[in-house]
PDB file of C-alpha atoms in Angstrom:
ATOM      1  CA  MET A  21      97.702 132.227 105.317  1.00  0.00           C
ATOM      2  CA  LYS A  22      98.864 134.830 103.304  1.00  0.00           C
ATOM      3  CA  SER A  23     101.843 136.157 104.695  1.00  0.00           C
ATOM      4  CA  ILE A  24     102.928 132.121 104.638  1.00  0.00           C
ATOM      5  CA  LEU A  25     101.937 132.349 100.450  1.00  0.00           C
ATOM      6  CA  THR A  26     103.681 135.340 100.089  1.00  0.00           C
ATOM      7  CA  ASN A  27     106.939 134.223 102.382  1.00  0.00           C
ATOM      8  CA  THR A  28     109.431 133.459  99.570  1.00  0.00           C
ATOM      9  CA  ILE A  29     112.388 131.925 102.176  1.00  0.00           C
ATOM     10  CA  LEU A  30     109.577 129.373 103.675  1.00  0.00           C
ATOM     11  CA  ILE A  31     108.225 128.903 100.178  1.00  0.00           C
ATOM     12  CA  LEU A  32     111.884 127.750  98.941  1.00  0.00           C
ATOM     13  CA  LEU A  33     112.569 125.550 102.036  1.00  0.00           C
ATOM     14  CA  VAL A  34     108.874 123.227 101.337  1.00  0.00           C
ATOM     15  CA  ARG A  35     109.688 123.215  97.803  1.00  0.00           C
ATOM     16  CA  VAL A  36     113.396 121.835  98.554  1.00  0.00           C
ATOM     17  CA  PHE A  37     112.262 118.785 101.237  1.00  0.00           C
ATOM     18  CA  LEU A  38     108.913 118.073  99.214  1.00  0.00           C
ATOM     19  CA  GLY A  39     111.268 118.110  95.718  1.00  0.00           C
ATOM     20  CA  GLY A  40     114.534 116.388  97.987  1.00  0.00           C
ATOM     21  CA  LEU A  41     112.075 113.944  99.457  1.00  0.00           C
ATOM     22  CA  PHE A  42     110.678 112.751  95.786  1.00  0.00           C
ATOM     23  CA  ILE A  43     113.974 112.611  94.859  1.00  0.00           C
ATOM     24  CA  VAL A  44     115.750 110.597  97.644  1.00  0.00           C
ATOM     25  CA  ALA A  45     112.498 108.107  96.920  1.00  0.00           C
ATOM     26  CA  SER A  46     112.887 107.834  93.156  1.00  0.00           C
ATOM     27  CA  LEU A  47     116.242 107.096  93.397  1.00  0.00           C
ATOM     28  CA  ASP A  48     116.424 103.086  94.831  1.00  0.00           C
ATOM     29  CA  LYS A  49     112.863 102.517  92.302  1.00  0.00           C
ATOM     30  CA  ILE A  50     115.236 103.538  89.725  1.00  0.00           C
ATOM     31  CA  VAL A  51     117.895 101.555  90.159  1.00  0.00           C
ATOM     32  CA  ASP A  52     115.844  98.438  90.717  1.00  0.00           C
ATOM     33  CA  PRO A  53     112.625  98.695  88.348  1.00  0.00           C
ATOM     34  CA  ALA A  54     112.040  95.011  88.929  1.00  0.00           C
ATOM     35  CA  ALA A  55     112.047  95.327  92.936  1.00  0.00           C
ATOM     36  CA  PHE A  56     109.502  98.523  92.509  1.00  0.00           C
ATOM     37  CA  ALA A  57     107.708  96.329  90.211  1.00  0.00           C
ATOM     38  CA  ALA A  58     106.618  93.580  92.622  1.00  0.00           C
ATOM     39  CA  SER A  59     105.962  96.376  95.022  1.00  0.00           C
ATOM     40  CA  ILE A  60     103.495  97.433  92.791  1.00  0.00           C
ATOM     41  CA  LEU A  61     102.529  93.699  92.503  1.00  0.00           C
ATOM     42  CA  ASN A  62     102.060  93.263  96.445  1.00  0.00           C
ATOM     43  CA  TYR A  63      99.163  95.820  96.224  1.00  0.00           C
ATOM     44  CA  LYS A  64      97.489  93.120  94.196  1.00  0.00           C
ATOM     45  CA  ILE A  65      96.020  96.110  91.754  1.00  0.00           C
ATOM     46  CA  VAL A  66      96.813  95.929  88.934  1.00  0.00           C
ATOM     47  CA  GLY A  67      98.993  92.880  86.713  1.00  0.00           C
ATOM     48  CA  PRO A  68     102.704  91.885  86.349  1.00  0.00           C
ATOM     49  CA  THR A  69     102.908  93.971  82.850  1.00  0.00           C
ATOM     50  CA  LEU A  70     101.624  97.408  84.070  1.00  0.00           C
ATOM     51  CA  ALA A  71     103.261  97.002  86.939  1.00  0.00           C
ATOM     52  CA  MET A  72     106.588  96.968  85.168  1.00  0.00           C
ATOM     53  CA  VAL A  73     105.368 100.244  82.697  1.00  0.00           C
ATOM     54  CA  ILE A  74     104.475 102.073  86.012  1.00  0.00           C
ATOM     55  CA  ALA A  75     108.264 100.334  87.831  1.00  0.00           C
ATOM     56  CA  THR A  76     109.624 102.028  84.653  1.00  0.00           C
ATOM     57  CA  ILE A  77     107.524 105.597  84.674  1.00  0.00           C
ATOM     58  CA  LEU A  78     106.913 106.675  87.775  1.00  0.00           C
ATOM     59  CA  PRO A  79     110.136 106.852  89.579  1.00  0.00           C
ATOM     60  CA  SER A  80     112.191 109.115  86.197  1.00  0.00           C
ATOM     61  CA  LEU A  81     108.692 110.977  87.206  1.00  0.00           C
ATOM     62  CA  GLU A  82     109.600 111.516  90.724  1.00  0.00           C
ATOM     63  CA  LEU A  83     113.208 112.474  89.957  1.00  0.00           C
ATOM     64  CA  LEU A  84     112.249 115.011  87.412  1.00  0.00           C
ATOM     65  CA  CYS A  85     109.562 116.370  89.645  1.00  0.00           C
ATOM     66  CA  GLY A  86     111.839 116.399  92.640  1.00  0.00           C
ATOM     67  CA  LEU A  87     113.854 118.175  90.466  1.00  0.00           C
ATOM     68  CA  SER A  88     111.592 120.703  88.697  1.00  0.00           C
ATOM     69  CA  LEU A  89     110.380 121.756  92.167  1.00  0.00           C
ATOM     70  CA  ILE A  90     113.669 122.246  93.779  1.00  0.00           C
ATOM     71  CA  LEU A  91     115.439 124.050  90.618  1.00  0.00           C
ATOM     72  CA  GLY A  92     111.786 126.144  89.781  1.00  0.00           C
ATOM     73  CA  LEU A  93     111.758 125.080  86.046  1.00  0.00           C
ATOM     74  CA  TYR A  94     108.056 124.281  86.347  1.00  0.00           C
ATOM     75  CA  PRO A  95     107.310 124.952  89.812  1.00  0.00           C
ATOM     76  CA  ARG A  96     103.521 125.046  89.527  1.00  0.00           C
ATOM     77  CA  THR A  97     103.466 121.717  87.249  1.00  0.00           C
ATOM     78  CA  SER A  98     105.708 119.753  89.694  1.00  0.00           C
ATOM     79  CA  ALA A  99     103.857 120.394  92.299  1.00  0.00           C
ATOM     80  CA  LEU A 100     100.725 119.349  90.923  1.00  0.00           C
ATOM     81  CA  PHE A 101     102.118 116.280  89.843  1.00  0.00           C
ATOM     82  CA  ILE A 102     103.845 115.820  93.331  1.00  0.00           C
ATOM     83  CA  THR A 103     100.254 116.332  94.815  1.00  0.00           C
ATOM     84  CA  PHE A 104      98.436 113.963  92.342  1.00  0.00           C
ATOM     85  CA  MET A 105     101.059 111.263  92.808  1.00  0.00           C
ATOM     86  CA  LEU A 106     101.135 111.597  96.673  1.00  0.00           C
ATOM     87  CA  VAL A 107      96.939 111.389  96.531  1.00  0.00           C
ATOM     88  CA  GLY A 108      97.677 108.287  94.371  1.00  0.00           C
ATOM     89  CA  PHE A 109      99.870 106.277  96.933  1.00  0.00           C
ATOM     90  CA  THR A 110      97.501 107.399 100.221  1.00  0.00           C
ATOM     91  CA  ILE A 111      94.902 106.030  98.441  1.00  0.00           C
ATOM     92  CA  LEU A 112      96.685 102.416  97.507  1.00  0.00           C
ATOM     93  CA  ILE A 113      98.294 102.624 101.028  1.00  0.00           C
ATOM     94  CA  THR A 114      94.698 102.657 102.544  1.00  0.00           C
ATOM     95  CA  SER A 115      93.323 100.436 100.482  1.00  0.00           C
ATOM     96  CA  ALA A 116      95.957  97.585 101.028  1.00  0.00           C
ATOM     97  CA  LEU A 117      95.348  98.304 105.127  1.00  0.00           C
ATOM     98  CA  LEU A 118      91.717  97.756 104.660  1.00  0.00           C
ATOM     99  CA  ARG A 119      91.870  94.289 102.824  1.00  0.00           C
ATOM    100  CA  GLY A 120      94.035  93.364 105.295  1.00  0.00           C
ATOM    101  CA  LEU A 121      97.760  93.518 103.460  1.00  0.00           C
ATOM    102  CA  ASP A 122     100.791  93.681 105.448  1.00  0.00           C
ATOM    103  CA  ILE A 123     103.085  94.585 103.367  1.00  0.00           C
ATOM    104  CA  SER A 124     106.189  96.893 102.578  1.00  0.00           C
ATOM    105  CA  CYS A 125     105.826 100.632 101.147  1.00  0.00           C
ATOM    106  CA  GLY A 126     108.035 100.255  98.687  1.00  0.00           C
ATOM    107  CA  CYS A 127     108.126 104.193  98.938  1.00  0.00           C
ATOM    108  CA  PHE A 128     111.719 104.912  99.630  1.00  0.00           C
ATOM    109  CA  THR A 129     113.805 101.113  99.976  1.00  0.00           C
ATOM    110  CA  GLN A 130     112.743  97.794  98.028  1.00  0.00           C
ATOM    111  CA  ASP A 131     113.845  96.337 101.171  1.00  0.00           C
ATOM    112  CA  PRO A 132     110.754  93.963 101.540  1.00  0.00           C
ATOM    113  CA  ASN A 133     111.592  94.207 105.505  1.00  0.00           C
ATOM    114  CA  VAL A 134     111.356  97.436 106.094  1.00  0.00           C
ATOM    115  CA  SER A 135     108.702 100.469 105.743  1.00  0.00           C
ATOM    116  CA  LYS A 136     105.763  98.712 106.028  1.00  0.00           C
ATOM    117  CA  ILE A 137     102.516 100.174 105.118  1.00  0.00           C
ATOM    118  CA  GLY A 138     100.413 101.564 108.291  1.00  0.00           C
ATOM    119  CA  TYR A 139      98.319 104.623 109.344  1.00  0.00           C
ATOM    120  CA  ILE A 140     101.865 106.816 110.193  1.00  0.00           C
ATOM    121  CA  LYS A 141     102.423 106.412 106.506  1.00  0.00           C
ATOM    122  CA  ILE A 142      98.724 107.902 105.644  1.00  0.00           C
ATOM    123  CA  LEU A 143      99.432 110.619 108.090  1.00  0.00           C
ATOM    124  CA  GLU A 144     102.924 111.307 106.473  1.00  0.00           C
ATOM    125  CA  ASN A 145     101.391 111.280 103.367  1.00  0.00           C
ATOM    126  CA  VAL A 146      98.864 113.775 104.295  1.00  0.00           C
ATOM    127  CA  GLY A 147     101.339 116.428 105.562  1.00  0.00           C
ATOM    128  CA  MET A 148     103.107 115.975 102.062  1.00  0.00           C
ATOM    129  CA  ILE A 149      99.718 116.435 100.289  1.00  0.00           C
ATOM    130  CA  MET A 150      99.095 120.122 102.775  1.00  0.00           C
ATOM    131  CA  LEU A 151     102.145 120.701 101.551  1.00  0.00           C
ATOM    132  CA  GLY A 152     101.904 119.911  97.846  1.00  0.00           C
ATOM    133  CA  VAL A 153      98.131 122.039  97.542  1.00  0.00           C
ATOM    134  CA  LEU A 154     100.611 124.962  99.984  1.00  0.00           C
ATOM    135  CA  LEU A 155     102.900 125.492  96.485  1.00  0.00           C
ATOM    136  CA  LEU A 156      99.796 125.173  94.137  1.00  0.00           C
ATOM    137  CA  PHE A 157      98.800 128.545  95.825  1.00  0.00           C
ATOM    138  CA  VAL A 158     101.884 130.597  95.571  1.00  0.00           C
ATOM    139  CA  GLN A 159     101.793 133.216  93.747  1.00  0.00           C
ATOM    140  CA  ASN A 160     106.171 134.019  94.050  1.00  0.00           C
ATOM    141  CA  TYR A 161     108.460 130.859  93.992  1.00  0.00           C
ATOM    142  CA  GLY A 162     110.897 133.015  94.869  1.00  0.00           C
ATOM    143  CA  ILE A 163     115.074 131.665  93.594  1.00  0.00           C
ATOM    144  CA  THR A 164     113.855 129.815  90.460  1.00  0.00           C
ATOM    145  CA  LEU A 165     115.757 128.445  87.690  1.00  0.00           C
ATOM    146  CA  THR A 166     114.179 130.661  84.680  1.00  0.00           C
ATOM    147  CA  GLN A 167     115.122 133.755  86.429  1.00  0.00           C
ATOM    148  CA  PHE A 168     118.589 133.585  85.091  1.00  0.00           C
ATOM    149  CA  PHE A 169     116.716 132.714  81.475  1.00  0.00           C
ATOM    150  CA  PRO A 170     115.660 136.106  79.313  1.00  0.00           C
ATOM    151  CA  GLN A 171     112.052 135.911  79.391  1.00  0.00           C
ATOM    152  CA  GLN A 172     110.374 135.140  75.482  1.00  0.00           C
ATOM    153  CA  LYS A 173     108.018 138.538  74.717  1.00  0.00           C
ATOM    154  CA  ASN A 174     104.217 137.598  75.794  1.00  0.00           C
ATOM    155  CA  ALA A 175     105.290 134.611  77.614  1.00  0.00           C
ATOM    156  CA  PRO A 176     103.049 133.821  79.785  1.00  0.00           C
ATOM    157  CA  SER A 177     103.335 134.758  83.566  1.00  0.00           C
ATOM    158  CA  ASP A 178     103.973 131.323  86.423  1.00  0.00           C
ATOM    159  CA  LYS A 179     101.513 133.634  88.481  1.00  0.00           C
ATOM    160  CA  ILE A 180      98.127 133.172  88.065  1.00  0.00           C
TER     161      ILE A 180
ATOM    162  CA  MET B   4      93.599 130.857  79.835  1.00  0.00           C
ATOM    163  CA  LYS B   5      97.188 131.317  78.303  1.00  0.00           C
ATOM    164  CA  THR B   6      98.199 129.843  81.889  1.00  0.00           C
ATOM    165  CA  HIS B   7      96.574 126.833  81.844  1.00  0.00           C
ATOM    166  CA  ARG B   8      97.528 126.226  78.070  1.00  0.00           C
ATOM    167  CA  GLN B   9     101.203 126.305  79.934  1.00  0.00           C
ATOM    168  CA  SER B  10     100.092 124.286  82.697  1.00  0.00           C
ATOM    169  CA  ILE B  11      99.498 121.303  80.245  1.00  0.00           C
ATOM    170  CA  HIS B  12     102.347 122.185  78.334  1.00  0.00           C
ATOM    171  CA  GLU B  13     104.528 121.821  81.155  1.00  0.00           C
ATOM    172  CA  ALA B  14     102.425 118.406  82.915  1.00  0.00           C
ATOM    173  CA  LEU B  15     102.756 116.731  78.997  1.00  0.00           C
ATOM    174  CA  LEU B  16     106.034 117.450  78.486  1.00  0.00           C
ATOM    175  CA  LEU B  17     107.168 115.763  82.308  1.00  0.00           C
ATOM    176  CA  ILE B  18     105.547 112.976  81.741  1.00  0.00           C
ATOM    177  CA  ALA B  19     106.973 112.586  77.965  1.00  0.00           C
ATOM    178  CA  ALA B  20     110.195 113.166  79.546  1.00  0.00           C
ATOM    179  CA  ALA B  21     110.228 110.822  82.441  1.00  0.00           C
ATOM    180  CA  THR B  22     109.044 108.018  79.817  1.00  0.00           C
ATOM    181  CA  ILE B  23     111.340 108.841  77.715  1.00  0.00           C
ATOM    182  CA  LEU B  24     114.266 109.027  80.917  1.00  0.00           C
ATOM    183  CA  GLY B  25     112.458 105.634  82.090  1.00  0.00           C
ATOM    184  CA  PHE B  26     113.026 103.407  79.014  1.00  0.00           C
ATOM    185  CA  ALA B  27     116.045 104.672  78.231  1.00  0.00           C
ATOM    186  CA  TYR B  28     117.745 103.853  81.281  1.00  0.00           C
ATOM    187  CA  THR B  29     115.794 100.766  81.203  1.00  0.00           C
ATOM    188  CA  PHE B  30     117.305  99.833  77.714  1.00  0.00           C
ATOM    189  CA  VAL B  31     121.095 100.814  78.439  1.00  0.00           C
ATOM    190  CA  THR B  32     121.190  98.766  81.988  1.00  0.00           C
ATOM    191  CA  LYS B  33     119.497  96.114  80.312  1.00  0.00           C
ATOM    192  CA  GLN B  34     116.609  96.050  83.183  1.00  0.00           C
ATOM    193  CA  GLY B  35     112.620  95.952  83.500  1.00  0.00           C
ATOM    194  CA  PHE B  36     110.953  95.126  80.274  1.00  0.00           C
ATOM    195  CA  PHE B  37     114.352  94.664  78.761  1.00  0.00           C
ATOM    196  CA  SER B  38     115.601  92.583  81.313  1.00  0.00           C
ATOM    197  CA  GLU B  39     116.460  88.543  80.436  1.00  0.00           C
ATOM    198  CA  LYS B  40     114.465  88.015  83.795  1.00  0.00           C
ATOM    199  CA  LYS B  41     111.694  89.707  82.554  1.00  0.00           C
ATOM    200  CA  PRO B  42     109.696  86.900  81.242  1.00  0.00           C
ATOM    201  CA  ALA B  43     110.019  85.208  84.535  1.00  0.00           C
ATOM    202  CA  PHE B  44     109.447  87.987  86.593  1.00  0.00           C
ATOM    203  CA  SER B  45     105.769  87.763  85.026  1.00  0.00           C
ATOM    204  CA  ALA B  46     105.265  84.147  84.013  1.00  0.00           C
ATOM    205  CA  ALA B  47     106.689  83.665  87.833  1.00  0.00           C
ATOM    206  CA  THR B  48     104.276  85.798  89.880  1.00  0.00           C
ATOM    207  CA  ALA B  49     101.549  84.516  87.891  1.00  0.00           C
ATOM    208  CA  ASN B  50     102.165  81.342  88.611  1.00  0.00           C
ATOM    209  CA  LEU B  51     102.752  81.324  92.149  1.00  0.00           C
ATOM    210  CA  GLU B  52     100.762  79.458  94.371  1.00  0.00           C
ATOM    211  CA  MET B  53      99.495  81.299  97.711  1.00  0.00           C
ATOM    212  CA  ILE B  54      98.814  78.952 100.530  1.00  0.00           C
ATOM    213  CA  SER B  55      96.279  79.500 103.409  1.00  0.00           C
ATOM    214  CA  LEU B  56      97.078  78.589 107.286  1.00  0.00           C
ATOM    215  CA  GLU B  57      95.622  74.912 106.806  1.00  0.00           C
ATOM    216  CA  LYS B  58      96.968  74.270 103.611  1.00  0.00           C
ATOM    217  CA  ALA B  59     100.770  75.138 105.208  1.00  0.00           C
ATOM    218  CA  LYS B  60      99.400  72.807 108.990  1.00  0.00           C
ATOM    219  CA  GLU B  61      98.590  70.326 106.586  1.00  0.00           C
ATOM    220  CA  LEU B  62     101.855  70.346 104.542  1.00  0.00           C
ATOM    221  CA  TYR B  63     103.668  70.564 107.781  1.00  0.00           C
ATOM    222  CA  GLU B  64     101.771  67.830 108.918  1.00  0.00           C
ATOM    223  CA  SER B  65     102.323  65.255 105.888  1.00  0.00           C
ATOM    224  CA  GLN B  66     106.335  66.594 106.125  1.00  0.00           C
ATOM    225  CA  SER B  67     106.657  66.760 102.853  1.00  0.00           C
ATOM    226  CA  ALA B  68     107.711  70.511 102.367  1.00  0.00           C
ATOM    227  CA  LEU B  69     110.046  72.354 103.201  1.00  0.00           C
ATOM    228  CA  PHE B  70     109.594  75.375 105.185  1.00  0.00           C
ATOM    229  CA  ILE B  71     112.346  78.573 104.553  1.00  0.00           C
ATOM    230  CA  ASP B  72     111.977  81.766 106.362  1.00  0.00           C
ATOM    231  CA  ALA B  73     112.969  84.944 103.974  1.00  0.00           C
ATOM    232  CA  ARG B  74     112.484  87.220 106.883  1.00  0.00           C
ATOM    233  CA  HIS B  75     116.149  88.731 108.645  1.00  0.00           C
ATOM    234  CA  ASP B  76     118.224  86.285 110.512  1.00  0.00           C
ATOM    235  CA  PHE B  77     117.496  88.450 114.163  1.00  0.00           C
ATOM    236  CA  GLU B  78     114.057  87.931 113.196  1.00  0.00           C
ATOM    237  CA  TYR B  79     114.019  84.420 112.929  1.00  0.00           C
ATOM    238  CA  LYS B  80     116.432  83.946 115.728  1.00  0.00           C
ATOM    239  CA  ILE B  81     113.782  84.915 117.892  1.00  0.00           C
ATOM    240  CA  GLY B  82     110.930  82.542 116.411  1.00  0.00           C
ATOM    241  CA  HIS B  83     110.436  80.238 113.118  1.00  0.00           C
ATOM    242  CA  ILE B  84     108.078  77.279 111.836  1.00  0.00           C
ATOM    243  CA  HIS B  85     109.788  74.216 113.471  1.00  0.00           C
ATOM    244  CA  GLY B  86     112.027  72.962 110.606  1.00  0.00           C
ATOM    245  CA  ALA B  87     112.694  76.189 108.719  1.00  0.00           C
ATOM    246  CA  ILE B  88     115.580  77.086 107.671  1.00  0.00           C
ATOM    247  CA  ASN B  89     116.594  80.817 106.876  1.00  0.00           C
ATOM    248  CA  ILE B  90     117.561  81.844 103.684  1.00  0.00           C
ATOM    249  CA  ALA B  91     116.934  86.017 104.057  1.00  0.00           C
ATOM    250  CA  LEU B  92     116.074  87.625 100.626  1.00  0.00           C
ATOM    251  CA  LYS B  93     119.494  89.656 100.185  1.00  0.00           C
ATOM    252  CA  GLU B  94     121.748  86.725 101.489  1.00  0.00           C
ATOM    253  CA  ILE B  95     120.367  84.200  98.899  1.00  0.00           C
ATOM    254  CA  ASP B  96     123.679  84.328  97.107  1.00  0.00           C
ATOM    255  CA  THR B  97     125.085  82.686  99.886  1.00  0.00           C
ATOM    256  CA  HIS B  98     122.750  79.969  99.796  1.00  0.00           C
ATOM    257  CA  ARG B  99     122.865  79.087  96.085  1.00  0.00           C
ATOM    258  CA  VAL B 100     125.147  76.195  96.950  1.00  0.00           C
ATOM    259  CA  TRP B 101     123.123  74.995  99.766  1.00  0.00           C
ATOM    260  CA  LEU B 102     120.192  75.427  97.093  1.00  0.00           C
ATOM    261  CA  GLU B 103     122.358  73.523  94.462  1.00  0.00           C
ATOM    262  CA  ASN B 104     121.758  69.796  97.267  1.00  0.00           C
ATOM    263  CA  ILE B 105     117.980  70.487  97.624  1.00  0.00           C
ATOM    264  CA  PRO B 106     115.849  68.917  94.632  1.00  0.00           C
ATOM    265  CA  LYS B 107     114.378  71.031  92.051  1.00  0.00           C
ATOM    266  CA  GLU B 108     110.882  69.637  92.496  1.00  0.00           C
ATOM    267  CA  LYS B 109     110.949  69.266  96.556  1.00  0.00           C
ATOM    268  CA  MET B 110     107.875  71.460  97.785  1.00  0.00           C
ATOM    269  CA  LEU B 111     109.445  74.486  99.169  1.00  0.00           C
ATOM    270  CA  ILE B 112     106.876  77.047 101.356  1.00  0.00           C
ATOM    271  CA  VAL B 113     107.812  80.433 101.857  1.00  0.00           C
ATOM    272  CA  TYR B 114     107.299  82.718 104.501  1.00  0.00           C
ATOM    273  CA  CYS B 115     107.920  85.859 106.252  1.00  0.00           C
ATOM    274  CA  ASP B 116     106.233  88.511 109.001  1.00  0.00           C
ATOM    275  CA  GLY B 117     102.978  88.481 107.886  1.00  0.00           C
ATOM    276  CA  ALA B 118     100.100  88.335 105.476  1.00  0.00           C
ATOM    277  CA  GLU B 119     101.133  88.553 102.168  1.00  0.00           C
ATOM    278  CA  CYS B 120     104.721  90.783 102.602  1.00  0.00           C
ATOM    279  CA  ASN B 121     106.813  91.329 100.133  1.00  0.00           C
ATOM    280  CA  SER B 122     110.034  89.469 101.133  1.00  0.00           C
ATOM    281  CA  SER B 123     108.521  85.654 101.070  1.00  0.00           C
ATOM    282  CA  ILE B 124     107.154  86.298  97.327  1.00  0.00           C
ATOM    283  CA  GLU B 125     110.644  88.129  96.105  1.00  0.00           C
ATOM    284  CA  LEU B 126     112.123  85.069  97.644  1.00  0.00           C
ATOM    285  CA  ALA B 127     109.544  82.463  96.038  1.00  0.00           C
ATOM    286  CA  LEU B 128     111.000  84.318  92.812  1.00  0.00           C
ATOM    287  CA  LYS B 129     114.035  83.684  93.159  1.00  0.00           C
ATOM    288  CA  LEU B 130     113.719  80.183  93.875  1.00  0.00           C
ATOM    289  CA  MET B 131     111.541  80.389  90.848  1.00  0.00           C
ATOM    290  CA  GLU B 132     114.395  81.355  89.155  1.00  0.00           C
ATOM    291  CA  LEU B 133     116.569  78.838  90.299  1.00  0.00           C
ATOM    292  CA  LYS B 134     114.681  75.881  88.198  1.00  0.00           C
ATOM    293  CA  PHE B 135     112.941  75.167  91.244  1.00  0.00           C
ATOM    294  CA  THR B 136     109.251  73.771  90.228  1.00  0.00           C
ATOM    295  CA  ASN B 137     106.939  72.881  93.478  1.00  0.00           C
ATOM    296  CA  VAL B 138     107.375  76.908  95.428  1.00  0.00           C
ATOM    297  CA  LYS B 139     104.725  78.499  97.424  1.00  0.00           C
ATOM    298  CA  VAL B 140     104.255  81.281  99.692  1.00  0.00           C
ATOM    299  CA  PHE B 141     102.521  80.860 102.770  1.00  0.00           C
ATOM    300  CA  PHE B 142     100.914  84.135 103.147  1.00  0.00           C
ATOM    301  CA  GLY B 143      99.483  84.005 106.311  1.00  0.00           C
ATOM    302  CA  GLY B 144     103.379  83.959 107.110  1.00  0.00           C
ATOM    303  CA  TRP B 145     104.551  83.551 110.936  1.00  0.00           C
ATOM    304  CA  GLN B 146     102.108  85.406 112.658  1.00  0.00           C
ATOM    305  CA  GLU B 147      99.619  83.462 111.743  1.00  0.00           C
ATOM    306  CA  TRP B 148     101.271  80.140 112.467  1.00  0.00           C
ATOM    307  CA  LYS B 149     102.347  81.933 116.551  1.00  0.00           C
ATOM    308  CA  ALA B 150      99.242  83.307 116.482  1.00  0.00           C
ATOM    309  CA  ASN B 151      97.480  79.908 115.877  1.00  0.00           C
ATOM    310  CA  ASN B 152      99.526  77.464 118.378  1.00  0.00           C
ATOM    311  CA  LEU B 153     101.288  75.563 115.644  1.00  0.00           C
ATOM    312  CA  PRO B 154     105.084  74.433 116.488  1.00  0.00           C
ATOM    313  CA  ILE B 155     108.102  76.789 116.817  1.00  0.00           C
ATOM    314  CA  ASP B 156     111.803  76.569 117.365  1.00  0.00           C
ATOM    315  CA  LYS B 157     113.744  79.113 119.240  1.00  0.00           C
ATOM    316  CA  GLU B 158     116.961  79.809 119.226  1.00  0.00           C
TER     317      GLU B 158
END
């Protein structure tokens, strides 16, 4: 386990994979927030106004966290957000499945006829959550954007 | 301690940036909260009536409603509710002229594949935007109709 956490190439690949997924997932939602709000409404948990608030902010947060994770700007905080989001999405999908809702995920595309929720989607999310948790325990994130900027004196290190 | 404080600082920064970015983008592109269609979206969603299989069957037998299949045309061709017409969600624009000939008070029952799938709701909202006043969603959809051996058509 320790060798995985210290393998900077592997960690970089995980960062690019997870960050890339979140960037791709955000694009369709950013382009059409109303369709994303409709997808949120289908889960029958929040009302139209809150759905629209979520549809306005969440895609931008996904995009920023994805970019930040890949660029290594705030890698640990981004990984934490991404993990929280994935846990939240997984709870929502599980709850929808348990209530017998046959709805599309709204995860990567807002086309209602593709990407229906199911247990495969939950497994995918669990896999991504594991990658997110892995990134939380990393000591050295390898290549990061912050390496190219002069560090402030007494600035807290990214290492725990 | 410093690390925790820095993490909280970074988290707040990300949330603030996402909020500003999200609202700025939707403001510039006139979408979401800043869309002129937004009030219709909220109101229509709140007013959209979902009907059960029993109600859908009753309305089918009374021949008082027009059934609309919101799925892709290839799914429609495999099988659909008897007498239903196909308006795939993404192709509504190609049906606008035809829809203009339908009386606005005509009862329209929209369905898609299964219980509460998105496309039926979204198509119903679009039909309400087109001023149709009596739009309902049959949330059991094609799967429930077929499972109960009710009349179907195939092409």
